[in-house]
XYZ file of C-alpha atoms in Angstrom:
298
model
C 20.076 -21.894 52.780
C 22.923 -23.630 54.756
C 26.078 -21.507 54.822
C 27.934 -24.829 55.058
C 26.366 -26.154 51.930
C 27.198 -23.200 50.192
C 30.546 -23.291 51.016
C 31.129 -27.083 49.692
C 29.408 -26.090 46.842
C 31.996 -22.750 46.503
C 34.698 -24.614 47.328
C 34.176 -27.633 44.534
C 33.430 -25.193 42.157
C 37.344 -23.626 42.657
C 38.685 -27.155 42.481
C 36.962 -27.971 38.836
C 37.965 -24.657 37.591
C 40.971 -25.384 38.414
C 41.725 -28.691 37.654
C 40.052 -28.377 34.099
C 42.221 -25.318 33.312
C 39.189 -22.871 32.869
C 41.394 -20.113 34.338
C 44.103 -20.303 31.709
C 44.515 -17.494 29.006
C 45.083 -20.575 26.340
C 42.636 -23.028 27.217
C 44.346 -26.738 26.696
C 47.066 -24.573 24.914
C 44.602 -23.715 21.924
C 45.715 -20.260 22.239
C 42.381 -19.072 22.984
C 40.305 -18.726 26.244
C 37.902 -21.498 27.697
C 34.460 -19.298 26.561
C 36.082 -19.218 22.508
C 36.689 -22.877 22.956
C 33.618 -23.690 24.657
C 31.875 -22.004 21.384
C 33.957 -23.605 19.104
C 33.218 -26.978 20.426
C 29.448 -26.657 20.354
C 29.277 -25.092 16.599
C 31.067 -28.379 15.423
C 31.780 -30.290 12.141
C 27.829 -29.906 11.934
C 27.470 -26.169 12.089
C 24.334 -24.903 14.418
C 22.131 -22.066 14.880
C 22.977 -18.981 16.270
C 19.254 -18.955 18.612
C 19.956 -22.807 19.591
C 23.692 -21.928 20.803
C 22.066 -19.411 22.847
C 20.106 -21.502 24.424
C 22.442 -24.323 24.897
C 25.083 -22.349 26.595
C 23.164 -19.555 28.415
C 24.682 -16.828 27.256
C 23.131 -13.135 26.617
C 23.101 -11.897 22.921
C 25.868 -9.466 23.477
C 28.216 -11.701 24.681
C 27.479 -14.404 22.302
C 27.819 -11.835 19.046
C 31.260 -10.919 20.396
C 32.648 -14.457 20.781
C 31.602 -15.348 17.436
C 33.215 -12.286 16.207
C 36.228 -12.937 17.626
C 36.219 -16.659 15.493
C 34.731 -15.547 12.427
C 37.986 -12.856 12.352
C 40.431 -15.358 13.458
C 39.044 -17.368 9.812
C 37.572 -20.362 12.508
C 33.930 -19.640 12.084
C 31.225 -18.304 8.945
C 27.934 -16.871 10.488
C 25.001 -16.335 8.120
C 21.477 -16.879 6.693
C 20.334 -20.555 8.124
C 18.859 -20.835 4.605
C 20.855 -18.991 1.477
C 18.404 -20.318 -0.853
C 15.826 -18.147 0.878
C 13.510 -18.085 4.172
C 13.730 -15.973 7.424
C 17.142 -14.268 7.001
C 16.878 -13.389 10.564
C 18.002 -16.713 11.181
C 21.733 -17.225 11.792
C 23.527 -20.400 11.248
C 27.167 -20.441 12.472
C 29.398 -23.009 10.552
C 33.165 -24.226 10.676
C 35.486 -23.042 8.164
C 38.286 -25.561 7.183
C 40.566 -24.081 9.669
C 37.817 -24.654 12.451
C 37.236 -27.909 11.309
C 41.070 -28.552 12.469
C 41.608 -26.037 15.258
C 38.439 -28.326 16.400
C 39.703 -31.820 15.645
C 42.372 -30.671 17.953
C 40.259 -29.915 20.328
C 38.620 -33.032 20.592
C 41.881 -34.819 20.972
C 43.158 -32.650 23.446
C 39.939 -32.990 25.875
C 40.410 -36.418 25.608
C 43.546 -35.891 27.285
C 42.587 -34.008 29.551
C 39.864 -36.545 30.706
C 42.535 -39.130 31.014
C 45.142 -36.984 32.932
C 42.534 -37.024 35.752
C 41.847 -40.693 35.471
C 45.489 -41.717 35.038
C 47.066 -40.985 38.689
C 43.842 -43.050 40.067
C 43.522 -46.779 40.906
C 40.665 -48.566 38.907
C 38.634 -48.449 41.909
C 38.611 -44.557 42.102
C 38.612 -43.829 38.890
C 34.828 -46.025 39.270
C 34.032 -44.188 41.910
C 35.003 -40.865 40.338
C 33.083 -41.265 36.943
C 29.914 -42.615 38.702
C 29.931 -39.471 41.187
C 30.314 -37.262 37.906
C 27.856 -38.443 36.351
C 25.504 -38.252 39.350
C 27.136 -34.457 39.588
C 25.743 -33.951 36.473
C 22.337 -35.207 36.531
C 21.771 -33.368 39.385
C 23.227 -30.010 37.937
C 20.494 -30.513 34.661
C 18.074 -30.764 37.515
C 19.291 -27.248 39.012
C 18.784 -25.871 35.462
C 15.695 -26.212 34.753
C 13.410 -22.938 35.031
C 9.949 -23.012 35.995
C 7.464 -19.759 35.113
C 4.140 -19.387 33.754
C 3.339 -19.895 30.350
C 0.171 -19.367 28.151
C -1.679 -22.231 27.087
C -1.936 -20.776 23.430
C 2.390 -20.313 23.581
C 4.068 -23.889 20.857
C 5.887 -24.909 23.568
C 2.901 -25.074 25.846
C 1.415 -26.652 23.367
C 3.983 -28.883 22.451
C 3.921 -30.343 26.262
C -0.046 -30.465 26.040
C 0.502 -32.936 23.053
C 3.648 -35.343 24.469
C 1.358 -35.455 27.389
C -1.846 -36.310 25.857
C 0.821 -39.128 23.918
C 2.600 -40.438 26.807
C -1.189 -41.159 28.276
C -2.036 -43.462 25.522
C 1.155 -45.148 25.425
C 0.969 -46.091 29.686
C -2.418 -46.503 29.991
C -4.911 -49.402 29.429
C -6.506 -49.226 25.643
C -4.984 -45.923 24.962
C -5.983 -42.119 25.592
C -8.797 -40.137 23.667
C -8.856 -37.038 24.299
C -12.681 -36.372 23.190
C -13.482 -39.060 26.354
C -11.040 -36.902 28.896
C -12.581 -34.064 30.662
C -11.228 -30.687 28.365
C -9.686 -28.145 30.032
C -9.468 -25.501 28.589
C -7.417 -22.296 27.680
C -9.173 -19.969 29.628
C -9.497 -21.929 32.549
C -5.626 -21.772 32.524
C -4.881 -18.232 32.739
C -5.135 -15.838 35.654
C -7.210 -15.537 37.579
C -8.957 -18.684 36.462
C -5.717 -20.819 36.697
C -2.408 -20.981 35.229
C -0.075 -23.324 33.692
C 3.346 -23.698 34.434
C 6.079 -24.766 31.808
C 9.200 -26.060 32.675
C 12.625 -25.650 30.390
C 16.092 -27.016 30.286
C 17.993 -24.361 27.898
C 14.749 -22.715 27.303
C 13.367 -26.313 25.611
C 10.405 -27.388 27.194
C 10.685 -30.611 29.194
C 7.407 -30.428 31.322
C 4.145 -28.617 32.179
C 1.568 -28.667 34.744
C -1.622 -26.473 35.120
C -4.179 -25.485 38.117
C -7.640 -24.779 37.973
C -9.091 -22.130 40.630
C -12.621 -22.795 42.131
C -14.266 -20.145 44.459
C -16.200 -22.734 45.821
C -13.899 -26.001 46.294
C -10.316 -27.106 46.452
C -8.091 -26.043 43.622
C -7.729 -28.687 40.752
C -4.169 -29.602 39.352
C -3.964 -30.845 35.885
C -1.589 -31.752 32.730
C 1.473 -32.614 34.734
C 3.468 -34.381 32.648
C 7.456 -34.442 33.151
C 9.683 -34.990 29.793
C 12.038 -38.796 29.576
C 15.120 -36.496 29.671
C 14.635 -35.462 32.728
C 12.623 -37.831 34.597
C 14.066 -38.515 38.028
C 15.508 -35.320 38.445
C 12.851 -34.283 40.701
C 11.110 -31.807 38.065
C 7.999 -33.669 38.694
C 7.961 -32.626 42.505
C 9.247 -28.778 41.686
C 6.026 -28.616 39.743
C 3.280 -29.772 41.819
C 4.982 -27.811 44.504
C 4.634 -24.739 42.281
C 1.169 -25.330 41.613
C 0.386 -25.964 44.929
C 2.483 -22.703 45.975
C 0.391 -20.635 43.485
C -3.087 -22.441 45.025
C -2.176 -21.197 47.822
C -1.191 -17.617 47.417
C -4.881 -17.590 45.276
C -6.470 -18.578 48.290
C -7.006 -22.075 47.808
C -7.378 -24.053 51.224
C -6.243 -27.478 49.273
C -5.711 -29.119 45.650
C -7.006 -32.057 44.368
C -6.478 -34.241 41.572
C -7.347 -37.701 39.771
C -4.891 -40.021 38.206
C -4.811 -43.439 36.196
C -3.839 -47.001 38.012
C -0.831 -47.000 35.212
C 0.543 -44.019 36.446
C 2.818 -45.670 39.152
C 5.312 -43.207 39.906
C 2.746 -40.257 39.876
C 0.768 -41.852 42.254
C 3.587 -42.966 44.363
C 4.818 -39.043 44.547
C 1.628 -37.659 45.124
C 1.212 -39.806 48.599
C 5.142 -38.878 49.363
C 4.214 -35.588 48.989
C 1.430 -35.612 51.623
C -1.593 -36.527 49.242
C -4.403 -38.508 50.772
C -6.311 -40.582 48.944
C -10.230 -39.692 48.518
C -13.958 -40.655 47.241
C -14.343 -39.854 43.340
C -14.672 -35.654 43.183
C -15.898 -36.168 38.772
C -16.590 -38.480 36.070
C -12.976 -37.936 34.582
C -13.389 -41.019 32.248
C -9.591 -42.831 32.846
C -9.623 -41.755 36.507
C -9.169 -44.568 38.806
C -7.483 -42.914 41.692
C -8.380 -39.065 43.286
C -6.192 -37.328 45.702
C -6.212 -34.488 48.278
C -3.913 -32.263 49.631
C -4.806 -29.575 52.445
C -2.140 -26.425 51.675
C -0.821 -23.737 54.527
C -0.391 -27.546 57.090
């Protein structure tokens, strides 16, 4: 990695903290730090679960427990049973007492001037060119979050992928997508040392998949990539196939192939940027209209 780009990185990081007040023992004078506000903020007038503010904010369990302890005994926050009528009790649902409700009306108010303290000194050209580079700042920062690991086929959020992919199909492609007319591939060909899938996750949601099929006696066979609308163009597509083609290749696998539909513009346009070479029909895949090559280790 480039120490330089490391150090821009470093070095914007100290101005945000800064200029957003994250270092401040009362964070926008709430008398409370920025990681209790933070919280606050993402419980809301709507309450949420324990698990999914977890997950939102990336926090260990620990941590988490002692922030919300910290509310709940400052009278801010009630944690308990998602369901007090019955179900799992395991599953905790954090909600805003009255005085939450205000301390977080405040809050709201206050970040909103906060926002326009930074616009205010700027002319109406900057403060254009200052929103539209946050907002590419933060579609690129979703981008660096999302994590990409193996994943059983049998796992719901596998699954879950397996099915908005099967659906996106039959909404892009010419008279729809049965699966009984697709090739099946199938669980076992997806787990090592057949193959393996790979699931992608933003906050530990799934967003994307793709899978790899091992041959011992020709090129490796990538399947099931399918990237989620939120995060389409933030290059989660390409992270994938690179991971299959990374695992391909540590397997063994000399090069991948792989057969697409017409519709499918923008795969087909990154698998030639990605060094792809189009090639003479490998199956019978039913909606296949295009096949693709790729030599690995080059």
């Amino acid at each position: 990695m480039d120490s330089a780009l490391i150090a821009a990185v470093r070095r914007f990081n100290r101005t945000v903290t800064q200029r957003v007040g994250a270092l401040d023992d009362e964070y926008m004078a709430q008398g409370r730090p920025l990681g209790q506000a933070r919280l606050l903020w993402e419980i809301g007038p709507a309450g949420a679960e324990v698990a999914a503010l977890r997950a939102r904010l990336g926090l260990d369990s620990g941590y988490l427990s002692r922030l919300l302890r910290i509310l709940e005994n400052n009278g801010l926050v009630i944690v308990g049973p998602a369901d007090h009528a019955g179900g799992d009790a395991r599953v905790r649902r954090a909600q805003l007492t009255d005085a939450g409700r205000a301390e977080w009306t405040q809050l709201d108010k206050r970040s909103d001037a906060l926002a326009a303290s930074i616009l205010e000194p700027l002319t109406d050209h900057r403060r254009e060119r200052l929103v539209a580079a946050m907002a590419e700042v933060e579609r690129l920062l979703i981008g660096s979050m999302v994590v990409i690991e193996p994943c059983p086929p049998s796992d719901p959020r596998a699954r879950a992928c397996l099915r908005a992919y099967a659906g996106d199909i039959a909404r892009r492609i010419d008279g729809g997508f049965d699966p009984a007319l697709s090739s099946p591939v199938h669980d076992e060909a997806l787990l090592p040392p057949a193959g393996v899938l790979l699931l992608a996750t933003l906050n530990s949601e799934p967003v994307g998949c793709g899978a790899v099929k091992l041959h011992s006696d020709s090129p490796a066979e990538i399947k099931r990539v399918w990237v989620a609308d939120t995060v389409r163009g933030l290059g989660v597509g390409r992270r994938l196939l690179g991971e299959l083609e990374r695992y391909a290749a540590e397997e063994g696998a000399a090069a991948v192939r792989l057969d697409t539909n017409r519709n499918l513009t923008e795969a087909i346009a990154m698998y030639r940027a990605t060094g792809y070479r189009e090639i003479e029909a490998y199956n019978t895949e039913h909606y296949a209209h295009h096949w693709f090559e790729k030599q690995l280790g080059q």
